[in-house]
Short mmCIF file of C-alpha atoms and ligand atoms in Angstrom, two decimals:
data_model
loop_
_atom_site.label_atom_id
_atom_site.label_comp_id
_atom_site.label_asym_id
_atom_site.label_seq_id
_atom_site.Cartn_x
_atom_site.Cartn_y
_atom_site.Cartn_z
CA MET A 1 35.82 56.41 -45.30
CA LYS A 2 36.19 52.86 -46.56
CA LYS A 3 39.89 53.06 -45.82
CA ASN A 4 39.38 54.10 -42.23
CA LYS A 5 37.06 51.20 -41.60
CA ASN A 6 39.89 48.94 -42.73
CA PHE A 7 42.33 50.72 -40.44
CA LYS A 8 40.13 50.00 -37.46
CA LYS A 9 39.80 46.36 -38.46
CA ILE A 10 43.58 46.07 -38.80
CA ILE A 11 44.23 47.60 -35.39
CA ASN A 12 41.64 45.37 -33.74
CA PHE A 13 43.13 42.33 -35.43
CA ILE A 14 46.66 43.13 -34.28
CA LYS A 15 45.43 43.81 -30.76
CA SER A 16 43.54 40.52 -30.71
CA ILE A 17 46.77 38.71 -31.60
CA TYR A 18 49.00 40.59 -29.18
CA THR A 19 47.01 40.46 -25.97
CA PRO A 20 49.08 42.48 -23.48
CA ASN A 21 51.30 40.49 -21.19
CA PRO A 22 50.02 41.09 -17.61
CA LYS A 23 53.50 40.38 -16.24
CA SER A 24 55.21 43.17 -18.13
CA LYS A 25 55.92 46.03 -15.71
CA PRO A 26 55.16 48.88 -16.07
CA LEU A 27 52.15 47.91 -18.11
CA ASN A 28 52.89 49.26 -21.56
CA PRO A 29 49.81 49.46 -23.74
CA ILE A 30 51.83 49.98 -26.92
CA ILE A 31 52.35 46.89 -29.05
CA PRO A 32 55.96 47.13 -30.19
CA LEU A 33 57.29 46.30 -33.65
CA HIS A 34 59.66 43.64 -32.40
CA GLU A 35 60.82 43.03 -28.85
CA PRO A 36 63.18 40.33 -27.64
CA VAL A 37 61.81 37.30 -25.80
CA PHE A 38 63.81 35.61 -23.03
CA ILE A 39 62.25 32.29 -22.08
CA GLY A 40 65.27 29.97 -21.95
CA ASN A 41 68.68 29.78 -20.30
CA GLU A 42 69.51 33.48 -20.70
CA LYS A 43 69.85 34.31 -16.98
CA LYS A 44 71.66 31.09 -16.21
CA TYR A 45 74.30 31.55 -18.90
CA VAL A 46 74.81 35.28 -18.27
CA CYS A 47 75.22 34.64 -14.51
CA ASP A 48 77.67 31.91 -15.35
CA THR A 49 79.95 34.38 -17.15
CA ILE A 50 79.78 36.75 -14.16
CA GLU A 51 80.61 34.00 -11.68
CA SER A 52 83.51 32.80 -13.81
CA THR A 53 84.68 36.44 -14.39
CA PHE A 54 84.94 35.64 -18.12
CA VAL A 55 82.61 38.39 -19.29
CA SER A 56 84.85 39.96 -21.91
CA SER A 57 86.74 39.08 -25.05
CA VAL A 58 87.74 35.55 -24.06
CA GLY A 59 85.39 32.73 -23.07
CA GLU A 60 83.73 29.49 -23.98
CA TYR A 61 80.35 30.99 -24.92
CA VAL A 62 81.86 32.85 -27.86
CA ASN A 63 83.34 29.62 -29.19
CA ARG A 64 80.08 27.78 -28.62
CA VAL A 65 78.08 30.45 -30.48
CA GLU A 66 80.49 30.25 -33.41
CA GLU A 67 80.15 26.46 -33.55
CA TRP A 68 76.38 26.72 -33.27
CA ILE A 69 76.06 29.16 -36.16
CA GLY A 70 78.42 27.08 -38.31
CA ASP A 71 76.31 23.96 -37.72
CA PHE A 72 73.00 25.71 -38.25
CA THR A 73 73.89 27.60 -41.43
CA GLY A 74 76.19 24.97 -42.91
CA ALA A 75 79.08 27.45 -43.11
CA LYS A 76 82.50 25.97 -42.34
CA TYR A 77 83.65 28.92 -40.22
CA ALA A 78 81.94 31.56 -38.09
CA ILE A 79 83.60 34.53 -36.34
CA ALA A 80 81.56 36.48 -33.77
CA THR A 81 81.76 40.29 -33.63
CA VAL A 82 80.45 43.20 -31.53
CA ASN A 83 77.67 43.95 -34.02
CA GLY A 84 76.50 43.33 -37.56
CA THR A 85 77.97 46.58 -38.85
CA SER A 86 81.48 45.62 -37.72
CA ALA A 87 81.00 42.17 -39.26
CA LEU A 88 80.18 43.83 -42.60
CA HIS A 89 83.13 46.19 -42.25
CA ILE A 90 85.55 43.30 -41.74
CA ALA A 91 83.94 41.23 -44.52
CA LEU A 92 84.61 44.04 -46.99
CA ILE A 93 88.21 44.49 -45.82
CA LEU A 94 88.78 40.72 -46.10
CA VAL A 95 87.98 40.69 -49.82
CA GLY A 96 90.17 43.70 -50.49
CA VAL A 97 87.63 46.51 -50.67
CA ASP A 98 89.47 49.83 -50.20
CA GLU A 99 89.41 53.50 -51.20
CA ASN A 100 90.03 52.58 -54.84
CA SER A 101 86.99 50.32 -54.97
CA GLU A 102 83.30 50.60 -55.54
CA VAL A 103 80.71 48.30 -54.04
CA ILE A 104 77.27 47.60 -55.49
CA THR A 105 74.36 47.40 -53.06
CA GLN A 106 70.66 48.14 -52.85
CA PRO A 107 69.31 51.56 -51.79
CA LEU A 108 66.48 49.87 -49.89
CA THR A 109 68.33 48.73 -46.78
CA PHE A 110 69.21 49.71 -43.25
CA VAL A 111 71.93 52.38 -43.22
CA ALA A 112 74.53 49.98 -41.73
CA THR A 113 75.06 48.25 -45.08
CA VAL A 114 76.15 51.45 -46.75
CA ASN A 115 78.01 52.87 -43.77
CA ALA A 116 80.18 49.74 -43.64
CA ILE A 117 81.10 50.21 -47.31
CA ASN A 118 82.10 53.80 -46.59
CA TYR A 119 84.22 52.86 -43.55
CA THR A 120 86.60 51.13 -46.00
CA GLY A 121 86.88 54.29 -48.11
CA ALA A 122 85.01 52.64 -51.00
CA LYS A 123 82.04 54.23 -52.77
CA PRO A 124 78.63 52.55 -52.91
CA VAL A 125 76.72 52.18 -56.20
CA PHE A 126 72.98 51.74 -55.82
CA ILE A 127 71.10 49.23 -57.98
CA ASP A 128 67.35 48.69 -57.93
CA VAL A 129 65.46 45.98 -56.04
CA ASP A 130 62.78 43.52 -57.16
CA LEU A 131 59.16 44.25 -56.24
CA ASP A 132 58.50 40.67 -55.16
CA THR A 133 61.55 40.08 -52.92
CA LEU A 134 62.46 43.68 -51.87
CA GLY A 135 66.06 42.53 -52.47
CA LEU A 136 68.65 43.41 -55.13
CA SER A 137 67.33 42.76 -58.64
CA PRO A 138 69.53 40.45 -60.76
CA ASP A 139 68.03 41.94 -63.94
CA SER A 140 68.90 45.49 -62.90
CA LEU A 141 72.36 44.37 -61.81
CA LYS A 142 73.04 42.69 -65.16
CA LEU A 143 71.76 45.69 -67.12
CA PHE A 144 73.87 48.13 -65.12
CA LEU A 145 77.03 46.09 -65.59
CA GLU A 146 76.43 45.66 -69.33
CA GLN A 147 75.80 49.35 -69.86
CA ASN A 148 78.43 50.80 -67.54
CA CYS A 149 81.26 48.35 -66.99
CA GLU A 150 83.98 46.39 -68.72
CA ILE A 151 86.38 43.65 -67.68
CA LYS A 152 90.05 44.67 -67.74
CA ASN A 153 92.86 42.54 -66.29
CA ASN A 154 90.20 40.29 -64.80
CA GLN A 155 88.63 43.16 -62.90
CA CYS A 156 85.27 44.81 -63.32
CA ILE A 157 85.88 48.46 -64.18
CA ASN A 158 83.23 51.15 -63.92
CA LYS A 159 83.75 53.06 -67.19
CA LYS A 160 82.37 56.27 -65.74
CA THR A 161 84.74 56.47 -62.77
CA GLY A 162 87.57 54.17 -63.82
CA LYS A 163 87.32 52.42 -60.45
CA ILE A 164 87.16 48.71 -59.73
CA ILE A 165 83.79 47.32 -58.73
CA LYS A 166 85.15 44.91 -56.21
CA ALA A 167 82.15 43.57 -54.36
CA CYS A 168 78.38 43.32 -54.41
CA VAL A 169 76.34 43.30 -51.19
CA PRO A 170 72.72 42.23 -51.63
CA MET A 171 70.50 42.18 -48.55
CA HIS A 172 67.76 39.70 -47.63
CA THR A 173 65.13 42.28 -46.73
CA PHE A 174 63.00 41.55 -43.63
CA GLY A 175 64.34 37.98 -43.78
CA HIS A 176 62.99 37.18 -47.28
CA PRO A 177 65.72 35.57 -49.39
CA CYS A 178 66.53 37.60 -52.52
CA LYS A 179 67.33 35.97 -55.89
CA ILE A 180 70.77 35.11 -54.63
CA VAL A 181 71.64 32.32 -57.08
CA GLU A 182 71.04 34.58 -60.09
CA ILE A 183 72.97 37.39 -58.41
CA LYS A 184 75.86 35.05 -57.74
CA GLU A 185 76.01 33.94 -61.39
CA ILE A 186 76.21 37.55 -62.55
CA CYS A 187 78.86 38.41 -59.96
CA ASP A 188 80.95 35.38 -61.00
CA GLU A 189 80.71 36.38 -64.64
CA TRP A 190 81.92 39.91 -63.83
CA ASN A 191 84.60 38.93 -61.28
CA ILE A 192 82.77 40.71 -58.49
CA VAL A 193 82.99 39.23 -54.98
CA LEU A 194 79.62 38.45 -53.44
CA ILE A 195 79.09 39.37 -49.78
CA GLU A 196 75.63 38.78 -48.31
CA ASP A 197 74.13 41.14 -45.80
CA ALA A 198 72.10 38.44 -44.07
CA ALA A 199 71.71 40.59 -40.94
CA GLU A 200 67.94 40.07 -40.98
CA SER A 201 67.77 36.52 -42.28
CA LEU A 202 69.01 34.05 -39.66
CA GLY A 203 66.73 31.03 -40.19
CA SER A 204 65.90 31.93 -43.82
CA PHE A 205 66.69 29.48 -46.59
CA TYR A 206 66.92 29.77 -50.37
CA LYS A 207 65.62 26.37 -51.43
CA ASN A 208 67.42 24.31 -48.78
CA LYS A 209 70.56 26.37 -48.41
CA HIS A 210 70.88 28.95 -45.66
CA THR A 211 71.09 32.62 -46.65
CA GLY A 212 74.55 34.05 -46.06
CA THR A 213 76.27 30.92 -47.42
CA PHE A 214 76.06 31.70 -51.15
CA GLY A 215 78.62 34.48 -51.22
CA LYS A 216 82.30 34.45 -50.32
CA ILE A 217 81.22 35.84 -46.95
CA GLY A 218 77.90 36.28 -45.18
CA VAL A 219 77.07 38.48 -42.21
CA PHE A 220 74.38 38.24 -39.50
CA SER A 221 73.29 40.66 -36.78
CA PHE A 222 72.13 39.97 -33.23
CA ASN A 223 70.95 43.46 -32.41
CA GLY A 224 68.04 43.74 -29.95
CA ASN A 225 65.43 43.97 -32.71
CA LYS A 226 66.59 40.93 -34.68
CA ILE A 227 65.10 37.41 -34.48
CA VAL A 228 67.56 36.49 -31.70
CA THR A 229 69.76 38.89 -29.78
CA SER A 230 73.04 39.09 -27.89
CA GLY A 231 72.22 42.63 -26.77
CA GLY A 232 74.53 43.75 -29.53
CA GLY A 233 76.42 41.38 -31.76
CA GLY A 234 77.11 40.01 -35.19
CA ILE A 235 78.86 37.15 -36.93
CA ILE A 236 80.83 36.53 -40.11
CA VAL A 237 80.43 33.20 -41.93
CA THR A 238 82.59 31.77 -44.70
CA ASP A 239 83.83 28.47 -46.12
CA ASP A 240 87.28 29.92 -46.79
CA GLU A 241 89.79 28.92 -44.12
CA GLU A 242 92.26 31.72 -44.89
CA LEU A 243 89.56 34.39 -44.75
CA ALA A 244 88.23 32.92 -41.50
CA LYS A 245 91.66 33.06 -39.88
CA ARG A 246 92.18 36.61 -41.01
CA ALA A 247 88.69 37.58 -39.81
CA LYS A 248 89.53 36.33 -36.33
CA HIS A 249 92.89 38.13 -36.46
CA LEU A 250 91.47 41.47 -37.62
CA THR A 251 88.60 41.40 -35.10
CA THR A 252 91.00 40.75 -32.20
CA THR A 253 93.33 43.77 -32.70
CA ALA A 254 95.61 41.74 -35.02
CA LYS A 255 97.43 40.42 -31.97
CA VAL A 256 99.83 37.61 -32.73
CA SER A 257 99.11 34.72 -30.39
CA HIS A 258 101.71 34.41 -27.62
CA LYS A 259 101.70 33.54 -23.92
CA TRP A 260 102.57 37.07 -22.79
CA GLU A 261 103.90 39.27 -25.61
CA TYR A 262 101.88 42.13 -27.07
CA PHE A 263 102.74 42.04 -30.72
CA HIS A 264 100.27 43.26 -33.35
CA ASP A 265 101.30 42.79 -36.97
CA GLU A 266 98.84 45.21 -38.64
CA ILE A 267 96.09 47.69 -37.80
CA GLY A 268 93.38 45.53 -36.31
CA TYR A 269 90.01 46.19 -34.73
CA ASN A 270 88.54 45.63 -31.29
CA TYR A 271 85.51 43.89 -32.74
CA ARG A 272 85.30 40.57 -30.88
CA MET A 273 81.95 39.70 -29.32
CA PRO A 274 82.25 39.70 -25.49
CA ASN A 275 81.56 36.42 -23.74
CA ILE A 276 78.68 37.88 -21.70
CA ASN A 277 76.87 38.77 -24.94
CA ALA A 278 77.62 35.35 -26.37
CA ALA A 279 76.10 33.75 -23.25
CA LEU A 280 72.84 35.62 -23.84
CA LEU A 281 72.97 34.69 -27.50
CA LEU A 282 73.54 30.98 -26.97
CA ALA A 283 70.42 30.81 -24.80
CA GLN A 284 68.49 32.63 -27.54
CA LEU A 285 69.79 30.32 -30.26
CA GLU A 286 68.58 27.31 -28.28
CA ASN A 287 65.06 28.65 -28.90
CA LEU A 288 65.52 29.71 -32.53
CA ASP A 289 63.55 26.81 -34.02
CA LYS A 290 60.67 27.56 -31.71
CA PHE A 291 60.78 31.28 -32.60
CA LEU A 292 60.83 30.43 -36.31
CA LYS A 293 57.75 28.29 -36.03
CA ILE A 294 55.83 30.91 -34.03
CA LYS A 295 56.78 33.66 -36.52
CA ARG A 296 55.72 31.51 -39.45
CA ASP A 297 52.30 30.86 -37.93
CA LEU A 298 51.89 34.58 -37.23
CA ALA A 299 52.85 35.51 -40.79
CA PHE A 300 50.25 33.17 -42.27
CA LYS A 301 47.58 34.56 -39.95
CA TYR A 302 48.49 38.05 -41.15
CA LYS A 303 48.56 36.96 -44.78
CA GLU A 304 45.08 35.49 -44.64
CA PHE A 305 43.70 38.53 -42.82
CA PHE A 306 45.22 41.15 -45.11
CA GLU A 307 44.30 39.27 -48.26
CA SER A 308 40.69 39.21 -47.05
CA LEU A 309 40.86 43.02 -46.89
CA GLY A 310 42.51 43.30 -50.32
CA ILE A 311 45.75 44.64 -48.83
CA LYS A 312 49.03 43.22 -50.10
CA PHE A 313 51.03 41.24 -47.55
CA VAL A 314 54.74 40.79 -48.30
CA ASN A 315 55.11 37.02 -48.49
CA GLU A 316 58.18 34.78 -48.82
CA PRO A 317 59.23 34.07 -52.43
CA GLN A 318 58.11 30.61 -53.69
CA TYR A 319 61.65 29.28 -53.78
CA ALA A 320 62.36 30.29 -50.20
CA LYS A 321 61.62 29.60 -46.58
CA SER A 322 61.70 32.94 -44.80
CA ASN A 323 62.21 33.60 -41.10
CA PHE A 324 59.48 36.30 -41.39
CA TRP A 325 61.58 38.57 -39.19
CA LEU A 326 59.49 41.68 -39.85
CA ASN A 327 56.07 41.44 -41.42
CA ALA A 328 55.16 44.07 -43.97
CA ILE A 329 52.09 45.23 -45.85
CA MET A 330 51.81 47.46 -48.89
CA PHE A 331 49.37 50.31 -49.44
CA ASP A 332 48.20 51.59 -52.82
CA ASN A 333 49.82 54.99 -52.41
CA LYS A 334 51.75 57.24 -50.06
CA GLU A 335 48.72 59.18 -48.74
CA GLU A 336 47.01 56.01 -47.60
CA ARG A 337 50.29 54.74 -46.13
CA ASP A 338 50.77 57.96 -44.16
CA GLU A 339 47.20 57.92 -42.88
CA PHE A 340 47.70 54.38 -41.66
CA LEU A 341 50.97 55.23 -39.89
CA GLU A 342 49.23 58.10 -38.14
CA TYR A 343 46.20 56.04 -37.18
CA SER A 344 48.04 52.95 -35.93
CA ASN A 345 50.66 54.83 -33.92
CA ASN A 346 47.92 56.95 -32.32
CA ASN A 347 46.12 53.76 -31.36
CA ASP A 348 48.90 51.97 -29.46
CA VAL A 349 50.08 49.80 -32.33
CA MET A 350 53.63 50.50 -33.39
CA THR A 351 54.06 50.56 -37.16
CA ARG A 352 56.93 51.98 -39.19
CA PRO A 353 57.50 52.92 -42.81
CA ILE A 354 60.22 51.07 -44.68
CA TRP A 355 63.60 52.87 -44.61
CA ARG A 356 64.20 56.11 -46.45
CA LEU A 357 66.23 55.13 -49.52
CA MET A 358 69.99 55.41 -49.00
CA ASN A 359 70.41 57.65 -52.06
CA LYS A 360 68.14 60.18 -50.36
CA LEU A 361 70.29 60.51 -47.23
CA PRO A 362 72.52 63.60 -47.30
CA MET A 363 75.81 61.68 -47.22
CA TYR A 364 74.89 59.30 -50.05
CA LYS A 365 72.99 61.66 -52.35
CA SER A 366 75.74 61.92 -54.92
CA CYS A 367 76.43 58.19 -55.28
CA GLN A 368 76.02 56.59 -58.68
CA ARG A 369 72.75 54.67 -59.19
CA ASP A 370 70.35 53.28 -61.75
CA SER A 371 66.69 54.37 -62.12
CA LEU A 372 65.69 52.84 -58.74
CA LYS A 373 62.12 52.71 -60.01
CA ASN A 374 61.03 49.79 -57.81
CA ALA A 375 62.83 51.10 -54.74
CA ASP A 376 61.00 54.44 -55.12
CA TYR A 377 57.70 52.62 -55.45
CA LEU A 378 58.27 50.51 -52.34
CA GLU A 379 59.60 53.38 -50.26
CA GLU A 380 56.22 55.12 -50.49
CA ARG A 381 54.05 52.11 -49.75
CA VAL A 382 55.58 49.52 -47.42
CA VAL A 383 54.80 49.50 -43.70
CA ASN A 384 56.12 47.13 -41.02
CA ILE A 385 53.67 45.82 -38.46
CA PRO A 386 54.19 44.15 -35.06
CA SER A 387 56.14 40.93 -35.58
CA GLY A 388 57.57 39.92 -32.21
CA VAL A 389 57.51 36.29 -31.09
CA LEU A 390 54.11 35.61 -29.54
CA LEU A 391 54.17 33.71 -26.26
C1 PLP B 1 70.58 45.15 -38.33
C2 PLP B 1 71.22 45.28 -39.64
C3 PLP B 1 72.61 45.40 -39.80
C4 PLP B 1 73.62 45.37 -38.70
O1 PLP B 1 73.23 46.02 -37.61
P1 PLP B 1 73.92 46.05 -36.17
O2 PLP B 1 72.92 46.86 -35.44
O3 PLP B 1 75.24 46.72 -36.35
O4 PLP B 1 74.06 44.68 -35.62
C5 PLP B 1 73.12 45.48 -41.09
N1 PLP B 1 72.32 45.46 -42.16
C6 PLP B 1 70.99 45.33 -42.05
C7 PLP B 1 70.17 45.27 -43.27
C8 PLP B 1 70.38 45.26 -40.80
O5 PLP B 1 69.05 45.15 -40.70
#
């Protein structure tokens, strides 16, 4: 009974924050988890691409978006793609991940991380997350490597499979920076290439350095549910000029530049972000600082409210400044979590459980993993609550 009283309080609180927008037609009483907000130059820029006819794979907006992301994140190079998944796919290819490789990642992530690894033919290895960051645990990573791997010819070999562990892909869950500096140190020691899945963390900083710029390559997503959107889109960032050039080449069908000839020198991909999507994105990026501030204020309102009820709110780690992309709370157990999901979704407030762990999906069941104790714990308890930018 006590629980249900809290549920009602939570729903009323969320509804008091998200007063329905009278202009939204048809009037939708459901408060969504995260919807895009278009309050800037979106229409102007998109119309501009239509009027110029440059809606597709060539155009100034794509270049401008790449420059913008480079400036904002501090990365030397940025290469825009059709979505975050394709950006991850190319990032893995760029560092040489192939069917003879294995790639370490966390089981608590969106399926795209693991799908991208599999597109290369490599096998994922799942390592546990930290309870405080929800991201890959450096301690678990170190322990796994010490117990299962050895360095041979400067490569990290998994003793069980004999394969090379080529890369490690931590993810900054819900925008909260993971312990990326510690992870990087361990990867360097074991000759493993670090690639950051920063799909959710545009605007999130570890100390003063932007997420996605610690590894050899970082990847962001601009899907419709992310902090800013291009409809669909992604971007690769790196400081390595050679990798950047090859990223551009591979994402543009590996066509060798020429005034009229069609010559492709390897199997490339049609992964370049269209200009019309980049136009939408540039307008969104112009408002990113504003969105970040609004989301931060919302998160602290939530934090105060949930702490007053004795419910754990997932906060940014002390060392970090998070974009608070998706707010999350944690229940004491699965039954209570399930009751809350039922109650909130029946009362016009969209809430969602955290992802099913990757090692529990049919295609990834047989992948190697450690105990995944923390991931199991979080899977049963974490719920996302409405987090869209409040106008
Ligand atoms: C959104 C997301 C991606 C990429 O998604 P796209 O929809 O392909 O842009 C990758 N990893 C994580 C963790 C994500 O949340």
